[in-house]
Short mmCIF file of C-alpha atoms and ligand atoms in Angstrom, two decimals:
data_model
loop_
_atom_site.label_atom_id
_atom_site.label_comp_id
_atom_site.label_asym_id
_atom_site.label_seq_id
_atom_site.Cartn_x
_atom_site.Cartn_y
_atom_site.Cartn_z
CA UNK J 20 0.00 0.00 0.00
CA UNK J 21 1.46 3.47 -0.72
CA UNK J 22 2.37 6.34 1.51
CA UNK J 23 -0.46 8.61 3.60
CA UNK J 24 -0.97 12.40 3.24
CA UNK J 25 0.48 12.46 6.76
CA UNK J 26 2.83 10.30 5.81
CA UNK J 27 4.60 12.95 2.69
CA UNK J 28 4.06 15.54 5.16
CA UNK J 29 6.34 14.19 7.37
CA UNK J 30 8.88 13.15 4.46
CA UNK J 31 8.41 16.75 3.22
CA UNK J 32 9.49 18.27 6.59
CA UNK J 33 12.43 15.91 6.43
CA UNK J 34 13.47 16.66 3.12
CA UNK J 35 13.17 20.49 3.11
CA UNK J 36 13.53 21.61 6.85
CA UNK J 37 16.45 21.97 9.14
CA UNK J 38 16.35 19.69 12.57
CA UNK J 39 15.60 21.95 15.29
CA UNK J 40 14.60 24.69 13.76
CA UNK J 41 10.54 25.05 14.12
CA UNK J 42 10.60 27.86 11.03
CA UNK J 43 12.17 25.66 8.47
CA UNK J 44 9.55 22.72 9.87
CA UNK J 45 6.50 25.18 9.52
CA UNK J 46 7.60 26.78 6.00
CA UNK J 47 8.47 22.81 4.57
CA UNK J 48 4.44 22.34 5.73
CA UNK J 49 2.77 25.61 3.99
CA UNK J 50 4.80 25.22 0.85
CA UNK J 51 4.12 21.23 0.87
CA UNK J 52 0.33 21.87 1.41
CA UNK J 53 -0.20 25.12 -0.45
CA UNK J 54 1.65 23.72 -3.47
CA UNK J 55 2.15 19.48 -3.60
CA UNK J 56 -0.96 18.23 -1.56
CA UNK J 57 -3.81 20.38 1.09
CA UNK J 58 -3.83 19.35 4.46
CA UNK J 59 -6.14 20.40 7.28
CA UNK J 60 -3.49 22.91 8.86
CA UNK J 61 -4.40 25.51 10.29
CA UNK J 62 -2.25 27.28 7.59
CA UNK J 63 -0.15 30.52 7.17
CA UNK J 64 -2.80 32.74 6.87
CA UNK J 65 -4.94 32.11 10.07
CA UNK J 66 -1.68 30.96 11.28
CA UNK J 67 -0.28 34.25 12.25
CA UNK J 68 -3.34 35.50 13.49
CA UNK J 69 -2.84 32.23 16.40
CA UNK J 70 0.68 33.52 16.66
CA UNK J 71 -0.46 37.37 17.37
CA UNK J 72 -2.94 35.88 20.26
CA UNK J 73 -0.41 33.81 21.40
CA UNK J 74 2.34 36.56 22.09
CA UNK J 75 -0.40 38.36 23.99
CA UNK J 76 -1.43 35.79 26.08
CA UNK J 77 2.07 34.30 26.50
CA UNK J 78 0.33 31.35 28.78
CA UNK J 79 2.29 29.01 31.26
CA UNK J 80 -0.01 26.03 29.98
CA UNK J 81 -1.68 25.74 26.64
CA UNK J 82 -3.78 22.95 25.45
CA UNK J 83 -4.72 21.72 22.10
CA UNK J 84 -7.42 19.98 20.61
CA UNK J 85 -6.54 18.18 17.81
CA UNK J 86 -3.58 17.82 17.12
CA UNK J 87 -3.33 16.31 13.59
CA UNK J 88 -0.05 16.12 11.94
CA UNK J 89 1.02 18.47 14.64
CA UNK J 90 1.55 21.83 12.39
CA UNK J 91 -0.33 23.95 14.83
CA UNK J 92 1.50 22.06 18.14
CA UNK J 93 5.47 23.43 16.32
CA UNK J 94 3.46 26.82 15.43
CA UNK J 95 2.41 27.19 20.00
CA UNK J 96 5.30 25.48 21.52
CA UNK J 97 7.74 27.73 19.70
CA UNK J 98 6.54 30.66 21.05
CA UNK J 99 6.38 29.19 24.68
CA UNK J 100 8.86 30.32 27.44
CA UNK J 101 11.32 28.45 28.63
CA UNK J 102 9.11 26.56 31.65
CA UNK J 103 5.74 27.01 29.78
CA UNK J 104 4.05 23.83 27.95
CA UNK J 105 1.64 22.26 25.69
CA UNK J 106 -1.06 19.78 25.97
CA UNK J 107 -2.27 18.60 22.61
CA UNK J 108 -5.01 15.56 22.53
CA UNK J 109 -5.46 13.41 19.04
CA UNK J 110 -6.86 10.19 18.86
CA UNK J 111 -6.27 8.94 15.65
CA UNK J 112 -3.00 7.02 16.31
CA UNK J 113 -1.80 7.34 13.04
CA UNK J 114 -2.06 11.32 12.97
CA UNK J 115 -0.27 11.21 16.60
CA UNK J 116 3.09 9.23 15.24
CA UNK J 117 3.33 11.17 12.59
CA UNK J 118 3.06 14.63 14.81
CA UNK J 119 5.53 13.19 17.45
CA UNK J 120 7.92 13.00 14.53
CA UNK J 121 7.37 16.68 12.80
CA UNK J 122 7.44 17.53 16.80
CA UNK J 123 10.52 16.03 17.32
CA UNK J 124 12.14 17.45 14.20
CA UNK J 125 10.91 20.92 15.31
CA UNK J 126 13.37 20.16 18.91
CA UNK J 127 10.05 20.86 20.55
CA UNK J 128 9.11 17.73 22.11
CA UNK J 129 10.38 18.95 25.70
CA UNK J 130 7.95 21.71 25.60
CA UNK J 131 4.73 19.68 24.35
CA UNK J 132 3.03 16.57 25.73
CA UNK J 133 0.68 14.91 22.94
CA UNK J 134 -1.75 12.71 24.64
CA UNK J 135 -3.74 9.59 22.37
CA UNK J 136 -7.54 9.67 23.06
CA UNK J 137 -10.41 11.56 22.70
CA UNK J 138 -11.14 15.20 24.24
CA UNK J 139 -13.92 13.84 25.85
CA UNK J 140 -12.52 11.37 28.00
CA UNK J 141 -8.91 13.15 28.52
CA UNK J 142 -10.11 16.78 29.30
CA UNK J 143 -11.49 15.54 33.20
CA UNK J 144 -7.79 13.19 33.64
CA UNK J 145 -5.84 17.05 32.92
CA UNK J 146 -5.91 17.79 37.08
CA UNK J 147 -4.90 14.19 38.37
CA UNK J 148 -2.49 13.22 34.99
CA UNK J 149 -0.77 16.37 34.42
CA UNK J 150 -0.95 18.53 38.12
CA UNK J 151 -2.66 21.09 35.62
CA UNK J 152 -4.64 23.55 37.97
CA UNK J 153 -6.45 25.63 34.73
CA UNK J 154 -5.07 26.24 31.11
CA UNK J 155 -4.35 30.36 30.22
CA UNK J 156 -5.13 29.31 26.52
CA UNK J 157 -6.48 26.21 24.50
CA UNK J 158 -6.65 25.73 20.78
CA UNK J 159 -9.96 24.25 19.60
CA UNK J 160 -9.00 22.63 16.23
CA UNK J 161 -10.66 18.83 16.47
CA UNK J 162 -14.47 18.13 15.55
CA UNK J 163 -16.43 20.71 14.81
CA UNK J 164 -19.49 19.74 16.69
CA UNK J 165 -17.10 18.69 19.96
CA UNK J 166 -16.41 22.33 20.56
CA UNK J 167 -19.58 22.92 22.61
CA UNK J 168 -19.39 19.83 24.89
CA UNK J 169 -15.78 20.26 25.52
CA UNK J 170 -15.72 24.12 25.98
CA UNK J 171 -18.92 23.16 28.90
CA UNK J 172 -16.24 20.30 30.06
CA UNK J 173 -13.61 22.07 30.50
CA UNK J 174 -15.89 25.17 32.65
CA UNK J 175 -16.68 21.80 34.41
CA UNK J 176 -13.66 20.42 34.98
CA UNK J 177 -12.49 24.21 36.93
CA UNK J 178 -9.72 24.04 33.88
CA UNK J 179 -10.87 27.84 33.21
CA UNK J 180 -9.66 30.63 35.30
CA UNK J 181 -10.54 34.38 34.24
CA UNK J 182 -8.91 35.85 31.82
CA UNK J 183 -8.31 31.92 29.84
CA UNK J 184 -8.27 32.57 26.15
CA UNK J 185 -9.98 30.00 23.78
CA UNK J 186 -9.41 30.33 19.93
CA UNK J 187 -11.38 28.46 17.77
CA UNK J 188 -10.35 27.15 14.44
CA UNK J 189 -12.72 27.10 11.26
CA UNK J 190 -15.81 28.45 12.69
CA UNK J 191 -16.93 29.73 9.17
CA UNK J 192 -15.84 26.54 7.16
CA UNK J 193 -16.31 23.80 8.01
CA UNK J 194 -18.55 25.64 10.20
CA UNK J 195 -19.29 25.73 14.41
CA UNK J 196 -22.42 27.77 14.29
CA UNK J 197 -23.55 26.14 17.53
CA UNK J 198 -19.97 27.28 18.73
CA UNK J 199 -20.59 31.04 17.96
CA UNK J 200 -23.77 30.75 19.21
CA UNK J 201 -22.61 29.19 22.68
CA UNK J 202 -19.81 31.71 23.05
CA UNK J 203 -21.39 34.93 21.16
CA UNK J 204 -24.22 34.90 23.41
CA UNK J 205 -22.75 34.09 27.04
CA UNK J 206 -22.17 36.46 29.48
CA UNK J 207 -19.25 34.61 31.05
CA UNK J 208 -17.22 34.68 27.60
CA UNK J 209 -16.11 38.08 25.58
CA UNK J 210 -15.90 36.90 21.84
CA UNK J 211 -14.31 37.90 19.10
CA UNK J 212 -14.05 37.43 15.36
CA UNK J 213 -10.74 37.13 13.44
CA UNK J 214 -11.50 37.08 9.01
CA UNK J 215 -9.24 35.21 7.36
CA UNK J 216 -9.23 32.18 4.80
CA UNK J 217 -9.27 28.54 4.84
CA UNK J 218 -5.77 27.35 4.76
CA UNK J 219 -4.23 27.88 1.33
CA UNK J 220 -7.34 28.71 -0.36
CA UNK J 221 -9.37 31.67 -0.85
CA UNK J 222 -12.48 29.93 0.90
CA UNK J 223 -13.34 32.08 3.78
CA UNK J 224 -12.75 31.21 7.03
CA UNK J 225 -11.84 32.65 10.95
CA UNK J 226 -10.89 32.08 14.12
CA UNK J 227 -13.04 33.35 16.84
CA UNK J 228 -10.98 34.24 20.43
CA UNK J 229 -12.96 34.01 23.79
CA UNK J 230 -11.45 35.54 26.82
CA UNK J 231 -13.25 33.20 30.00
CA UNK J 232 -14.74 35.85 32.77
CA UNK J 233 -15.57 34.18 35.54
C1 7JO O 322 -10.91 17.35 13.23
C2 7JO O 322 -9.70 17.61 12.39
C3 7JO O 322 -8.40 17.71 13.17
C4 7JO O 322 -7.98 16.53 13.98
O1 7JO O 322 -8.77 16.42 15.16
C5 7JO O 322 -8.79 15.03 15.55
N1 7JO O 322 -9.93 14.88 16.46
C6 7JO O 322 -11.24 14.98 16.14
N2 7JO O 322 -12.01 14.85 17.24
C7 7JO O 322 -11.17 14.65 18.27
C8 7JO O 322 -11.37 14.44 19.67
N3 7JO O 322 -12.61 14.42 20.19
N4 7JO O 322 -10.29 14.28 20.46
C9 7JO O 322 -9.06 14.33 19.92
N5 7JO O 322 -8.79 14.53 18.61
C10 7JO O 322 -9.84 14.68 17.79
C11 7JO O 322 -8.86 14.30 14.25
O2 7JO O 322 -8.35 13.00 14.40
C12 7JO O 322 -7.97 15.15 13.32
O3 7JO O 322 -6.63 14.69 13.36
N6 7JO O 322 -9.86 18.89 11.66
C13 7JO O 322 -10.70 18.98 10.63
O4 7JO O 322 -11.48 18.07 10.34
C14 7JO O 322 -10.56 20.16 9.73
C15 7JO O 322 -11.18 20.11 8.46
C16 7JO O 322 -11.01 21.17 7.55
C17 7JO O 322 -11.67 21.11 6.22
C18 7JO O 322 -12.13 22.27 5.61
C19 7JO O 322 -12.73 22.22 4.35
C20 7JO O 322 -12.87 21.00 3.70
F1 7JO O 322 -13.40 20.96 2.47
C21 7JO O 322 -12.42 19.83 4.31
C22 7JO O 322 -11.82 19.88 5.57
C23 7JO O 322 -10.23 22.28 7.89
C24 7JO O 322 -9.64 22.34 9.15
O5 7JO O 322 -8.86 23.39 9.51
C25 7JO O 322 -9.80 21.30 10.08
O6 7JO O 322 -9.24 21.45 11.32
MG1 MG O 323 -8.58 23.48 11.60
#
């Protein structure tokens, strides 16, 4: 059987990039994907709009759902300081080797933990598995329709303090209408709405940014 589109990726970070130097490994994936073969990356384009939040926020712990082929994880953990980390969840084990790898090549892999399983069941194991007390920022880049329950799970779970920043991947395409909805209309969230496009099309899409208030 031939290769995946994870799989080329990963051989395209290895051909093109330099080891250790997160950059090189994020360029290799936006001219692979924009030019050889799309992948679900958050991109260029919305990706330094996540890099501008980021800087502001500058958080201690980050989490990330979805992790993918782990484009997004290099993109966070190299902005970290020095004691500051990164939670990202993927289940699909396939997706999580390869992102271990493109992590690894980035010399990131001491500042992010990539967890196998679903949102769901990880999100309320963060306290007792990780000593996390609340995350200052999380990444909401898996299903869609997941971004509801697990932004309710994690108010749940006490893994919100004030001032937490979510940002919210595709809400205009594929779509999280129920998303906007939730977090446009909620007194305990102040929402926000960054334009921008689909990765390395012209399709529009955004990433919305809710700062947690209670
Ligand atoms: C959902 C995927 C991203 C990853 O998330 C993991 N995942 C899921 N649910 C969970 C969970 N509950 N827990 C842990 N991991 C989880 C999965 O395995 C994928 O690797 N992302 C997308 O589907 C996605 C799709 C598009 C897109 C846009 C236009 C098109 F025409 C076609 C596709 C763009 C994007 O920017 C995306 O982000
Ligand atoms: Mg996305």
């Amino acid at each position: 059987t031939g290769s995946s589109r994870p799989q080329r990726m990963l051989k395209a970070v290895q051909k093109n990039a330099t080891k250790g130097d997160p950059k090189s490994v994020i360029s290799a994936i936006d001219y692979y994907c924009r030019h050889k073969e799309w992948a679900m990356n958050v991109g260029d384009d919305k990706g330094l709009i996540l890099d501008s939040v980021l800087t502001e926020v500058n958080p201690s712990t980050a989490l990330e759902l979805g992790t993918y082929c782990g484009y997004s994880s290099v993109r966070i953990a190299r902005l970290l300081s020095p004691d500051s980390k990164l939670i990202t969840i993927e289940f699909n084990p396939a997706f999580a080797a390869i992102a271990r790898q493109i992590i690894a090549y980035a010399g990131l892999q001491d500042k992010v933990i990539l967890v196998e399983g679903a949102s769901g069941d990880l999100i309320p194991k963060m306290k007792e598995r990780f000593g996390i007390k609340s995350f200052d920022f999380v990444f909401l880049d898996h299903w869609k329709d997941r971004y509801v329950p697990d932004t309710k799970l994690l108010e749940d779970c006490g893994l919100l303090k004030k001032g937490t920043v979510l940002l919210a991947d595709n809400v205009i395409c594929p779509g999280a209408p129920e998303y906007l909805k939730y977090v446009r209309n909620n007194p305990r969230y102040e929402s926000r709405y960054y334009p921008s496009n689909l990765e390395y099309t012209k399709v529009e899409d955004g990433l919305e940014k809710s700062v947690f208030l209670e």
